[in-house]
Amino acid sequence: EVQLVESGGGLVQPGGSLRLSCAASGFIFSGHNMNWVRQAPGKGLEWVSYISAGSSTIDYADSVKGRFTISRDNAKNSLFLQMNSLRVEDTAVYYCARSYCTAGSCYDYWGQGTLVTVSS
Amino acid sequence: QSALTQPASVSGSPGQSITISCTGTTSDVGGYDLVSWYQQHPGKAPKLLISVVSNRPSGVPNRFSGSKSGNTASLTISGLQAEDEADYYCSSYTTRDILVFGGGTTLTVL
């Protein structure tokens, strides 16, 4: 059974940092591209970042570029999101999601999410 | 990249059919047959309903169907059931090689 389990969320002050983790199991993690998607309270989904299976290709939404860093450890079946210079508007539930379909155009498995709250 | 446009809410009675639209541009919905739909119940993670415009993953009831015409994609739910009450999101591949989501539609089953 495919499982994605996020952790690392919490309350942080504006300007602070947080590192999210996503533990994957039930599939060959090193063979799949992965993503972070977030959802602000009461709002819609927003793609945040993408990393290819071998980490050769990485991309970010303009809203987080220069502040967030995505990475993965295929040996440990883990995905990470280092979030620096956090802003109030980064408050959201952060999901890790597995790319699927042509050109990674859909996400077939999602974690349960981890809540990040940026507030003073 | 601007979000795709969805109606904020739709409603229908049990057994009826409803359609949710998702409008983009030639840089996303209109440029690729790579539209997906997700269902999200309160407090839960999104669930993939439809991929590549009209493909239903294993386990998704055939009451759910997708289509596309020009810059607008559509999700149709026929034979509405109480458990279909949820938020629905479309997404599309874009010329920037990333995905963009719609703003979401809340479905109320009356």
PDB file of N, CA and C in Angstrom, chain A residues 37 39 42-47 50 57 59-62 65 95 100-113, chain B residues 1 33-36 38 40 43-48 50-52 87 89 91-93 96-104:
ATOM      1  N   VAL A  37       2.558  20.468  -2.259  1.00  0.00           N
ATOM      2  CA  VAL A  37       1.384  21.279  -2.575  1.00  0.00           C
ATOM      3  C   VAL A  37       0.853  21.810  -1.248  1.00  0.00           C
ATOM      4  N   GLN A  39      -2.142  24.265   1.042  1.00  0.00           N
ATOM      5  CA  GLN A  39      -3.524  24.755   1.082  1.00  0.00           C
ATOM      6  C   GLN A  39      -3.692  25.645   2.296  1.00  0.00           C
ATOM      7  N   GLY A  42      -9.013  27.396   4.525  1.00  0.00           N
ATOM      8  CA  GLY A  42     -10.209  27.806   3.793  1.00  0.00           C
ATOM      9  C   GLY A  42      -9.980  28.172   2.344  1.00  0.00           C
ATOM     10  N   LYS A  43      -8.777  27.899   1.831  1.00  0.00           N
ATOM     11  CA  LYS A  43      -8.442  28.281   0.459  1.00  0.00           C
ATOM     12  C   LYS A  43      -8.208  27.055  -0.415  1.00  0.00           C
ATOM     13  N   GLY A  44      -7.826  27.303  -1.664  1.00  0.00           N
ATOM     14  CA  GLY A  44      -7.606  26.225  -2.610  1.00  0.00           C
ATOM     15  C   GLY A  44      -6.196  25.679  -2.577  1.00  0.00           C
ATOM     16  N   LEU A  45      -5.943  24.752  -3.483  1.00  0.00           N
ATOM     17  CA  LEU A  45      -4.645  24.105  -3.566  1.00  0.00           C
ATOM     18  C   LEU A  45      -3.669  24.967  -4.359  1.00  0.00           C
ATOM     19  N   GLU A  46      -2.416  24.948  -3.926  1.00  0.00           N
ATOM     20  CA  GLU A  46      -1.361  25.687  -4.619  1.00  0.00           C
ATOM     21  C   GLU A  46      -0.139  24.796  -4.737  1.00  0.00           C
ATOM     22  N   TRP A  47       0.309  24.521  -5.969  1.00  0.00           N
ATOM     23  CA  TRP A  47       1.548  23.782  -6.154  1.00  0.00           C
ATOM     24  C   TRP A  47       2.712  24.630  -5.638  1.00  0.00           C
ATOM     25  N   TYR A  50       8.577  21.009  -7.067  1.00  0.00           N
ATOM     26  CA  TYR A  50       8.695  19.734  -7.766  1.00  0.00           C
ATOM     27  C   TYR A  50      10.150  19.282  -7.752  1.00  0.00           C
ATOM     28  N   THR A  57      16.075  17.677 -11.778  1.00  0.00           N
ATOM     29  CA  THR A  57      15.188  18.791 -12.133  1.00  0.00           C
ATOM     30  C   THR A  57      14.395  19.218 -10.909  1.00  0.00           C
ATOM     31  N   ASP A  59      11.895  22.631  -9.399  1.00  0.00           N
ATOM     32  CA  ASP A  59      11.202  23.875  -9.744  1.00  0.00           C
ATOM     33  C   ASP A  59      10.395  24.346  -8.547  1.00  0.00           C
ATOM     34  N   TYR A  60      10.112  25.647  -8.551  1.00  0.00           N
ATOM     35  CA  TYR A  60       9.382  26.254  -7.430  1.00  0.00           C
ATOM     36  C   TYR A  60       8.331  27.217  -7.949  1.00  0.00           C
ATOM     37  N   ALA A  61       7.276  27.376  -7.186  1.00  0.00           N
ATOM     38  CA  ALA A  61       6.321  28.436  -7.455  1.00  0.00           C
ATOM     39  C   ALA A  61       7.013  29.771  -7.202  1.00  0.00           C
ATOM     40  N   ASP A  62       6.609  30.791  -7.946  1.00  0.00           N
ATOM     41  CA  ASP A  62       7.220  32.110  -7.781  1.00  0.00           C
ATOM     42  C   ASP A  62       7.095  32.601  -6.344  1.00  0.00           C
ATOM     43  N   LYS A  65      10.042  30.904  -4.387  1.00  0.00           N
ATOM     44  CA  LYS A  65      11.370  30.814  -5.001  1.00  0.00           C
ATOM     45  C   LYS A  65      12.367  31.673  -4.218  1.00  0.00           C
ATOM     46  N   TYR A  95       1.125  19.371   1.760  1.00  0.00           N
ATOM     47  CA  TYR A  95       0.999  17.979   1.350  1.00  0.00           C
ATOM     48  C   TYR A  95       2.184  17.590   0.466  1.00  0.00           C
ATOM     49  N   TYR A 100       2.246  11.564 -11.315  1.00  0.00           N
ATOM     50  CA  TYR A 100       1.770  10.449 -12.124  1.00  0.00           C
ATOM     51  C   TYR A 100       1.306  11.024 -13.455  1.00  0.00           C
ATOM     52  N   CYS A 101       0.783  10.225 -14.346  1.00  0.00           N
ATOM     53  CA  CYS A 101       0.250  10.655 -15.648  1.00  0.00           C
ATOM     54  C   CYS A 101       1.347  11.247 -16.542  1.00  0.00           C
ATOM     55  N   THR A 102       0.971  11.493 -17.775  1.00  0.00           N
ATOM     56  CA  THR A 102       1.870  12.081 -18.761  1.00  0.00           C
ATOM     57  C   THR A 102       2.413  13.407 -18.257  1.00  0.00           C
ATOM     58  N   ALA A 103       3.716  13.568 -18.354  1.00  0.00           N
ATOM     59  CA  ALA A 103       4.385  14.807 -17.939  1.00  0.00           C
ATOM     60  C   ALA A 103       4.138  15.138 -16.476  1.00  0.00           C
ATOM     61  N   GLY A 104       3.843  14.126 -15.688  1.00  0.00           N
ATOM     62  CA  GLY A 104       3.579  14.362 -14.273  1.00  0.00           C
ATOM     63  C   GLY A 104       2.378  15.260 -14.058  1.00  0.00           C
ATOM     64  N   SER A 105       1.401  15.134 -14.933  1.00  0.00           N
ATOM     65  CA  SER A 105       0.291  16.077 -14.936  1.00  0.00           C
ATOM     66  C   SER A 105      -0.801  15.761 -13.941  1.00  0.00           C
ATOM     67  N   CYS A 106      -0.588  14.736 -13.133  1.00  0.00           N
ATOM     68  CA  CYS A 106      -1.546  14.508 -12.054  1.00  0.00           C
ATOM     69  C   CYS A 106      -0.801  13.906 -10.875  1.00  0.00           C
ATOM     70  N   TYR A 107      -1.429  13.979  -9.727  1.00  0.00           N
ATOM     71  CA  TYR A 107      -0.836  13.453  -8.498  1.00  0.00           C
ATOM     72  C   TYR A 107      -1.735  12.325  -8.015  1.00  0.00           C
ATOM     73  N   ASP A 108      -1.218  11.096  -7.995  1.00  0.00           N
ATOM     74  CA  ASP A 108      -2.098   9.981  -7.690  1.00  0.00           C
ATOM     75  C   ASP A 108      -2.138   9.608  -6.211  1.00  0.00           C
ATOM     76  N   TYR A 109      -1.131   9.979  -5.456  1.00  0.00           N
ATOM     77  CA  TYR A 109      -1.135   9.734  -4.019  1.00  0.00           C
ATOM     78  C   TYR A 109      -0.694  10.990  -3.280  1.00  0.00           C
ATOM     79  N   TRP A 110      -1.398  11.259  -2.173  1.00  0.00           N
ATOM     80  CA  TRP A 110      -1.123  12.424  -1.351  1.00  0.00           C
ATOM     81  C   TRP A 110      -0.942  11.973   0.091  1.00  0.00           C
ATOM     82  N   GLY A 111      -0.112  12.705   0.827  1.00  0.00           N
ATOM     83  CA  GLY A 111      -0.040  12.468   2.257  1.00  0.00           C
ATOM     84  C   GLY A 111      -1.231  13.101   2.957  1.00  0.00           C
ATOM     85  N   GLN A 112      -1.254  12.983   4.276  1.00  0.00           N
ATOM     86  CA  GLN A 112      -2.378  13.547   5.044  1.00  0.00           C
ATOM     87  C   GLN A 112      -2.165  15.027   5.344  1.00  0.00           C
ATOM     88  N   GLY A 113      -0.954  15.507   5.100  1.00  0.00           N
ATOM     89  CA  GLY A 113      -0.666  16.922   5.287  1.00  0.00           C
ATOM     90  C   GLY A 113      -0.097  17.239   6.664  1.00  0.00           C
TER      91      GLY A 113
ATOM     92  N   GLN B   1       1.713  32.329 -12.702  1.00  0.00           N
ATOM     93  CA  GLN B   1       0.686  31.507 -13.343  1.00  0.00           C
ATOM     94  C   GLN B   1      -0.628  31.669 -12.581  1.00  0.00           C
ATOM     95  N   ASP B  33      -3.994  18.192 -23.340  1.00  0.00           N
ATOM     96  CA  ASP B  33      -5.030  17.290 -22.825  1.00  0.00           C
ATOM     97  C   ASP B  33      -4.536  16.678 -21.523  1.00  0.00           C
ATOM     98  N   LEU B  34      -4.170  17.545 -20.597  1.00  0.00           N
ATOM     99  CA  LEU B  34      -3.559  17.118 -19.336  1.00  0.00           C
ATOM    100  C   LEU B  34      -4.267  17.781 -18.162  1.00  0.00           C
ATOM    101  N   VAL B  35      -5.581  17.656 -18.148  1.00  0.00           N
ATOM    102  CA  VAL B  35      -6.399  18.198 -17.070  1.00  0.00           C
ATOM    103  C   VAL B  35      -6.770  17.073 -16.107  1.00  0.00           C
ATOM    104  N   SER B  36      -6.678  17.356 -14.833  1.00  0.00           N
ATOM    105  CA  SER B  36      -7.056  16.392 -13.805  1.00  0.00           C
ATOM    106  C   SER B  36      -8.076  17.008 -12.867  1.00  0.00           C
ATOM    107  N   TYR B  38      -9.740  16.566  -8.774  1.00  0.00           N
ATOM    108  CA  TYR B  38      -9.552  16.019  -7.438  1.00  0.00           C
ATOM    109  C   TYR B  38     -10.784  16.289  -6.587  1.00  0.00           C
ATOM    110  N   GLN B  40     -12.002  16.550  -2.562  1.00  0.00           N
ATOM    111  CA  GLN B  40     -11.465  16.717  -1.216  1.00  0.00           C
ATOM    112  C   GLN B  40     -12.595  16.866  -0.203  1.00  0.00           C
ATOM    113  N   GLY B  43     -11.077  18.233   5.888  1.00  0.00           N
ATOM    114  CA  GLY B  43     -10.041  17.671   6.738  1.00  0.00           C
ATOM    115  C   GLY B  43      -9.259  16.527   6.136  1.00  0.00           C
ATOM    116  N   LYS B  44      -9.532  16.223   4.875  1.00  0.00           N
ATOM    117  CA  LYS B  44      -8.856  15.096   4.221  1.00  0.00           C
ATOM    118  C   LYS B  44      -7.955  15.583   3.092  1.00  0.00           C
ATOM    119  N   ALA B  45      -7.081  14.698   2.644  1.00  0.00           N
ATOM    120  CA  ALA B  45      -6.229  15.006   1.510  1.00  0.00           C
ATOM    121  C   ALA B  45      -7.032  14.906   0.215  1.00  0.00           C
ATOM    122  N   PRO B  46      -6.629  15.631  -0.803  1.00  0.00           N
ATOM    123  CA  PRO B  46      -7.284  15.481  -2.112  1.00  0.00           C
ATOM    124  C   PRO B  46      -7.129  14.053  -2.637  1.00  0.00           C
ATOM    125  N   LYS B  47      -8.117  13.653  -3.439  1.00  0.00           N
ATOM    126  CA  LYS B  47      -8.113  12.322  -4.049  1.00  0.00           C
ATOM    127  C   LYS B  47      -8.259  12.496  -5.559  1.00  0.00           C
ATOM    128  N   LEU B  48      -7.410  11.837  -6.324  1.00  0.00           N
ATOM    129  CA  LEU B  48      -7.473  11.924  -7.777  1.00  0.00           C
ATOM    130  C   LEU B  48      -8.745  11.247  -8.294  1.00  0.00           C
ATOM    131  N   ILE B  50     -10.073  12.165 -11.821  1.00  0.00           N
ATOM    132  CA  ILE B  50      -9.971  12.104 -13.276  1.00  0.00           C
ATOM    133  C   ILE B  50      -8.580  12.576 -13.670  1.00  0.00           C
ATOM    134  N   SER B  51      -7.951  11.865 -14.603  1.00  0.00           N
ATOM    135  CA  SER B  51      -6.663  12.315 -15.120  1.00  0.00           C
ATOM    136  C   SER B  51      -6.735  12.436 -16.638  1.00  0.00           C
ATOM    137  N   VAL B  52      -5.775  13.148 -17.212  1.00  0.00           N
ATOM    138  CA  VAL B  52      -5.698  13.379 -18.657  1.00  0.00           C
ATOM    139  C   VAL B  52      -7.085  13.542 -19.279  1.00  0.00           C
ATOM    140  N   ASP B  87     -15.348  19.321  -1.815  1.00  0.00           N
ATOM    141  CA  ASP B  87     -14.732  20.329  -2.671  1.00  0.00           C
ATOM    142  C   ASP B  87     -14.072  19.621  -3.850  1.00  0.00           C
ATOM    143  N   TYR B  89     -11.441  20.179  -7.240  1.00  0.00           N
ATOM    144  CA  TYR B  89     -10.414  21.028  -7.832  1.00  0.00           C
ATOM    145  C   TYR B  89      -9.989  20.459  -9.187  1.00  0.00           C
ATOM    146  N   SER B  91      -6.965  20.733 -12.238  1.00  0.00           N
ATOM    147  CA  SER B  91      -5.588  21.167 -12.419  1.00  0.00           C
ATOM    148  C   SER B  91      -5.211  20.934 -13.870  1.00  0.00           C
ATOM    149  N   SER B  92      -4.222  21.667 -14.320  1.00  0.00           N
ATOM    150  CA  SER B  92      -3.759  21.511 -15.694  1.00  0.00           C
ATOM    151  C   SER B  92      -2.253  21.669 -15.773  1.00  0.00           C
ATOM    152  N   TYR B  93      -1.654  20.911 -16.653  1.00  0.00           N
ATOM    153  CA  TYR B  93      -0.261  21.118 -17.016  1.00  0.00           C
ATOM    154  C   TYR B  93      -0.183  22.440 -17.779  1.00  0.00           C
ATOM    155  N   ARG B  96       4.703  26.321 -18.600  1.00  0.00           N
ATOM    156  CA  ARG B  96       5.866  26.488 -17.706  1.00  0.00           C
ATOM    157  C   ARG B  96       6.354  25.148 -17.167  1.00  0.00           C
ATOM    158  N   ASP B  97       5.703  24.067 -17.630  1.00  0.00           N
ATOM    159  CA  ASP B  97       6.103  22.723 -17.201  1.00  0.00           C
ATOM    160  C   ASP B  97       5.775  22.494 -15.733  1.00  0.00           C
ATOM    161  N   ILE B  98       4.745  23.189 -15.242  1.00  0.00           N
ATOM    162  CA  ILE B  98       4.283  22.998 -13.874  1.00  0.00           C
ATOM    163  C   ILE B  98       2.770  22.813 -13.913  1.00  0.00           C
ATOM    164  N   LEU B  99       2.192  22.456 -12.783  1.00  0.00           N
ATOM    165  CA  LEU B  99       0.745  22.329 -12.691  1.00  0.00           C
ATOM    166  C   LEU B  99       0.147  23.576 -12.063  1.00  0.00           C
ATOM    167  N   VAL B 100      -1.032  23.945 -12.515  1.00  0.00           N
ATOM    168  CA  VAL B 100      -1.788  25.021 -11.898  1.00  0.00           C
ATOM    169  C   VAL B 100      -3.150  24.451 -11.511  1.00  0.00           C
ATOM    170  N   PHE B 101      -3.654  24.862 -10.358  1.00  0.00           N
ATOM    171  CA  PHE B 101      -4.936  24.379  -9.863  1.00  0.00           C
ATOM    172  C   PHE B 101      -6.023  25.430 -10.072  1.00  0.00           C
ATOM    173  N   GLY B 102      -7.259  24.951 -10.076  1.00  0.00           N
ATOM    174  CA  GLY B 102      -8.394  25.855 -10.041  1.00  0.00           C
ATOM    175  C   GLY B 102      -8.645  26.289  -8.606  1.00  0.00           C
ATOM    176  N   GLY B 103      -9.517  27.277  -8.453  1.00  0.00           N
ATOM    177  CA  GLY B 103      -9.800  27.801  -7.125  1.00  0.00           C
ATOM    178  C   GLY B 103     -10.669  26.903  -6.258  1.00  0.00           C
ATOM    179  N   GLY B 104     -11.251  25.879  -6.874  1.00  0.00           N
ATOM    180  CA  GLY B 104     -12.064  24.940  -6.126  1.00  0.00           C
ATOM    181  C   GLY B 104     -13.546  25.243  -6.198  1.00  0.00           C
TER     182      GLY B 104
END
